[in-house]
Amino acid sequence: MSMKRKPSRRRTTTSHRDGKIIVRGVQRDRPDLRKLSRAVIAMTQAEAEREAQIQHEQKSAERRPEDAADE
């Protein structure tokens, strides 16, 4: 009886700096919970960073008119 070989999981050399997430489907008996959890954490962190950036921009926009009044 021949042994089944696992498909190779080649890592891409693409930089993660561009912010793109590439998802490729691989049929498995059970889901890879470690990969799923890392993906969910990364998406949540990116969303939190975007929200923090928006709040920072809103606060700095509110402060500008006050700074001009002091002059």
Short mmCIF file of N, CA and C in Angstrom, two decimals:
data_model
loop_
_atom_site.label_atom_id
_atom_site.label_comp_id
_atom_site.label_asym_id
_atom_site.label_seq_id
_atom_site.Cartn_x
_atom_site.Cartn_y
_atom_site.Cartn_z
N MET A 1 0.84 -1.17 0.00
CA MET A 1 0.00 0.00 0.00
C MET A 1 0.89 1.25 0.00
N SER A 2 0.60 2.18 -0.87
CA SER A 2 1.43 3.38 -0.98
C SER A 2 0.99 4.42 0.05
N MET A 3 1.96 5.19 0.50
CA MET A 3 1.67 6.23 1.49
C MET A 3 1.28 7.51 0.74
N LYS A 4 0.30 8.20 1.27
CA LYS A 4 -0.11 9.47 0.67
C LYS A 4 0.85 10.56 1.10
N ARG A 5 1.26 11.35 0.15
CA ARG A 5 2.14 12.47 0.44
C ARG A 5 1.31 13.71 0.70
N LYS A 6 1.72 14.48 1.68
CA LYS A 6 1.04 15.74 1.96
C LYS A 6 1.43 16.75 0.88
N PRO A 7 0.51 17.61 0.50
CA PRO A 7 0.87 18.64 -0.47
C PRO A 7 1.89 19.59 0.14
N SER A 8 2.82 20.04 -0.66
CA SER A 8 3.84 20.95 -0.15
C SER A 8 3.22 22.31 0.13
N ARG A 9 3.67 22.90 1.20
CA ARG A 9 3.19 24.24 1.58
C ARG A 9 4.34 25.21 1.41
N ARG A 10 4.46 25.73 0.23
CA ARG A 10 5.54 26.68 -0.05
C ARG A 10 5.18 28.04 0.51
N ARG A 11 6.14 28.66 1.11
CA ARG A 11 5.93 30.01 1.62
C ARG A 11 6.26 31.01 0.53
N THR A 12 5.43 32.00 0.42
CA THR A 12 5.70 33.03 -0.58
C THR A 12 6.69 34.03 -0.02
N THR A 13 7.47 34.61 -0.88
CA THR A 13 8.45 35.60 -0.45
C THR A 13 7.89 37.01 -0.55
N THR A 14 6.61 37.13 -0.81
CA THR A 14 5.99 38.45 -0.93
C THR A 14 5.98 39.14 0.42
N SER A 15 6.28 40.39 0.41
CA SER A 15 6.30 41.18 1.64
C SER A 15 4.88 41.40 2.13
N HIS A 16 4.71 41.41 3.43
CA HIS A 16 3.40 41.67 4.02
C HIS A 16 3.18 43.16 4.24
N ARG A 17 4.11 43.95 3.82
CA ARG A 17 4.02 45.39 4.03
C ARG A 17 2.92 46.03 3.19
N ASP A 18 2.56 45.41 2.09
CA ASP A 18 1.55 46.01 1.23
C ASP A 18 0.15 45.88 1.79
N GLY A 19 -0.04 45.11 2.87
CA GLY A 19 -1.33 45.01 3.54
C GLY A 19 -2.30 44.06 2.89
N LYS A 20 -1.87 43.34 1.89
CA LYS A 20 -2.77 42.41 1.22
C LYS A 20 -2.70 41.05 1.90
N ILE A 21 -3.85 40.42 2.01
CA ILE A 21 -3.92 39.07 2.55
C ILE A 21 -4.39 38.17 1.43
N ILE A 22 -3.63 37.14 1.17
CA ILE A 22 -3.99 36.21 0.11
C ILE A 22 -4.49 34.93 0.75
N VAL A 23 -5.65 34.48 0.32
CA VAL A 23 -6.24 33.26 0.87
C VAL A 23 -6.38 32.25 -0.25
N ARG A 24 -5.83 31.09 -0.01
CA ARG A 24 -5.96 29.99 -0.96
C ARG A 24 -6.62 28.82 -0.26
N GLY A 25 -7.63 28.26 -0.87
CA GLY A 25 -8.34 27.15 -0.27
C GLY A 25 -7.62 25.82 -0.49
N VAL A 26 -7.55 25.05 0.58
CA VAL A 26 -6.98 23.72 0.52
C VAL A 26 -7.96 22.80 1.21
N GLN A 27 -8.38 21.76 0.53
CA GLN A 27 -9.35 20.85 1.12
C GLN A 27 -8.66 19.99 2.18
N ARG A 28 -9.24 19.99 3.38
CA ARG A 28 -8.68 19.24 4.50
C ARG A 28 -9.81 18.53 5.24
N ASP A 29 -9.44 17.52 6.00
CA ASP A 29 -10.44 16.84 6.82
C ASP A 29 -10.88 17.74 7.97
N ARG A 30 -9.90 18.39 8.60
CA ARG A 30 -10.20 19.30 9.70
C ARG A 30 -9.57 20.65 9.39
N PRO A 31 -10.21 21.74 9.83
CA PRO A 31 -9.62 23.06 9.57
C PRO A 31 -8.37 23.27 10.41
N ASP A 32 -7.46 24.09 9.89
CA ASP A 32 -6.24 24.44 10.61
C ASP A 32 -6.59 25.62 11.52
N LEU A 33 -6.89 25.31 12.77
CA LEU A 33 -7.35 26.34 13.70
C LEU A 33 -6.28 27.37 14.01
N ARG A 34 -5.04 26.98 13.99
CA ARG A 34 -3.95 27.93 14.25
C ARG A 34 -3.91 29.00 13.15
N LYS A 35 -4.01 28.56 11.89
CA LYS A 35 -3.99 29.54 10.79
C LYS A 35 -5.23 30.42 10.82
N LEU A 36 -6.38 29.82 11.10
CA LEU A 36 -7.61 30.60 11.17
C LEU A 36 -7.53 31.65 12.28
N SER A 37 -7.03 31.26 13.43
CA SER A 37 -6.95 32.21 14.54
C SER A 37 -5.97 33.34 14.22
N ARG A 38 -4.84 33.02 13.57
CA ARG A 38 -3.88 34.07 13.20
C ARG A 38 -4.50 35.04 12.20
N ALA A 39 -5.29 34.52 11.27
CA ALA A 39 -5.94 35.39 10.28
C ALA A 39 -6.95 36.31 10.94
N VAL A 40 -7.74 35.77 11.86
CA VAL A 40 -8.74 36.59 12.55
C VAL A 40 -8.05 37.66 13.40
N ILE A 41 -6.98 37.30 14.08
CA ILE A 41 -6.25 38.26 14.90
C ILE A 41 -5.67 39.37 14.02
N ALA A 42 -5.09 39.01 12.89
CA ALA A 42 -4.51 40.01 11.98
C ALA A 42 -5.58 40.96 11.46
N MET A 43 -6.74 40.43 11.10
CA MET A 43 -7.83 41.29 10.61
C MET A 43 -8.32 42.22 11.70
N THR A 44 -8.44 41.72 12.93
CA THR A 44 -8.90 42.53 14.04
C THR A 44 -7.90 43.63 14.37
N GLN A 45 -6.62 43.31 14.35
CA GLN A 45 -5.59 44.32 14.61
C GLN A 45 -5.60 45.40 13.54
N ALA A 46 -5.75 45.01 12.29
CA ALA A 46 -5.79 45.99 11.20
C ALA A 46 -7.00 46.91 11.35
N GLU A 47 -8.13 46.34 11.72
CA GLU A 47 -9.33 47.15 11.90
C GLU A 47 -9.16 48.12 13.07
N ALA A 48 -8.58 47.65 14.17
CA ALA A 48 -8.34 48.52 15.33
C ALA A 48 -7.38 49.65 14.98
N GLU A 49 -6.35 49.36 14.20
CA GLU A 49 -5.41 50.40 13.78
C GLU A 49 -6.08 51.44 12.91
N ARG A 50 -6.95 50.99 12.00
CA ARG A 50 -7.68 51.95 11.15
C ARG A 50 -8.58 52.84 12.00
N GLU A 51 -9.29 52.24 12.95
CA GLU A 51 -10.18 53.03 13.80
C GLU A 51 -9.39 54.02 14.65
N ALA A 52 -8.25 53.60 15.18
CA ALA A 52 -7.41 54.50 15.98
C ALA A 52 -6.89 55.65 15.12
N GLN A 53 -6.52 55.36 13.89
CA GLN A 53 -6.04 56.41 12.98
C GLN A 53 -7.14 57.42 12.70
N ILE A 54 -8.35 56.93 12.47
CA ILE A 54 -9.49 57.82 12.21
C ILE A 54 -9.76 58.70 13.42
N GLN A 55 -9.75 58.10 14.63
CA GLN A 55 -9.97 58.89 15.84
C GLN A 55 -8.87 59.93 16.03
N HIS A 56 -7.64 59.56 15.76
CA HIS A 56 -6.53 60.50 15.89
C HIS A 56 -6.70 61.67 14.93
N GLU A 57 -7.08 61.37 13.69
CA GLU A 57 -7.29 62.43 12.71
C GLU A 57 -8.44 63.34 13.10
N GLN A 58 -9.51 62.77 13.66
CA GLN A 58 -10.65 63.58 14.08
C GLN A 58 -10.27 64.49 15.25
N LYS A 59 -9.51 63.95 16.20
CA LYS A 59 -9.09 64.76 17.35
C LYS A 59 -8.15 65.88 16.92
N SER A 60 -7.24 65.57 16.02
CA SER A 60 -6.31 66.61 15.58
C SER A 60 -7.03 67.67 14.75
N ALA A 61 -8.08 67.29 14.03
CA ALA A 61 -8.86 68.26 13.27
C ALA A 61 -9.66 69.16 14.21
N GLU A 62 -10.11 68.61 15.33
CA GLU A 62 -10.85 69.41 16.31
C GLU A 62 -9.93 70.40 17.02
N ARG A 63 -8.69 70.03 17.24
CA ARG A 63 -7.75 70.88 17.95
C ARG A 63 -7.27 72.05 17.11
N ARG A 64 -7.21 71.90 15.82
CA ARG A 64 -6.67 72.95 14.95
C ARG A 64 -7.42 74.27 15.08
N PRO A 65 -8.75 74.29 15.04
CA PRO A 65 -9.43 75.60 15.19
C PRO A 65 -9.15 76.25 16.54
N GLU A 66 -9.01 75.46 17.62
CA GLU A 66 -8.71 76.02 18.93
C GLU A 66 -7.32 76.64 18.95
N ASP A 67 -6.37 75.98 18.31
CA ASP A 67 -5.00 76.51 18.24
C ASP A 67 -4.97 77.85 17.50
N ALA A 68 -5.77 77.97 16.48
CA ALA A 68 -5.81 79.22 15.69
C ALA A 68 -6.42 80.35 16.51
N ALA A 69 -7.36 80.03 17.41
CA ALA A 69 -8.02 81.05 18.24
C ALA A 69 -7.06 81.61 19.28
N ASP A 70 -6.09 80.84 19.70
CA ASP A 70 -5.13 81.30 20.70
C ASP A 70 -4.17 82.34 20.15
N GLU A 71 -3.97 82.39 18.87
CA GLU A 71 -3.00 83.31 18.27
C GLU A 71 -3.49 84.71 18.20
#
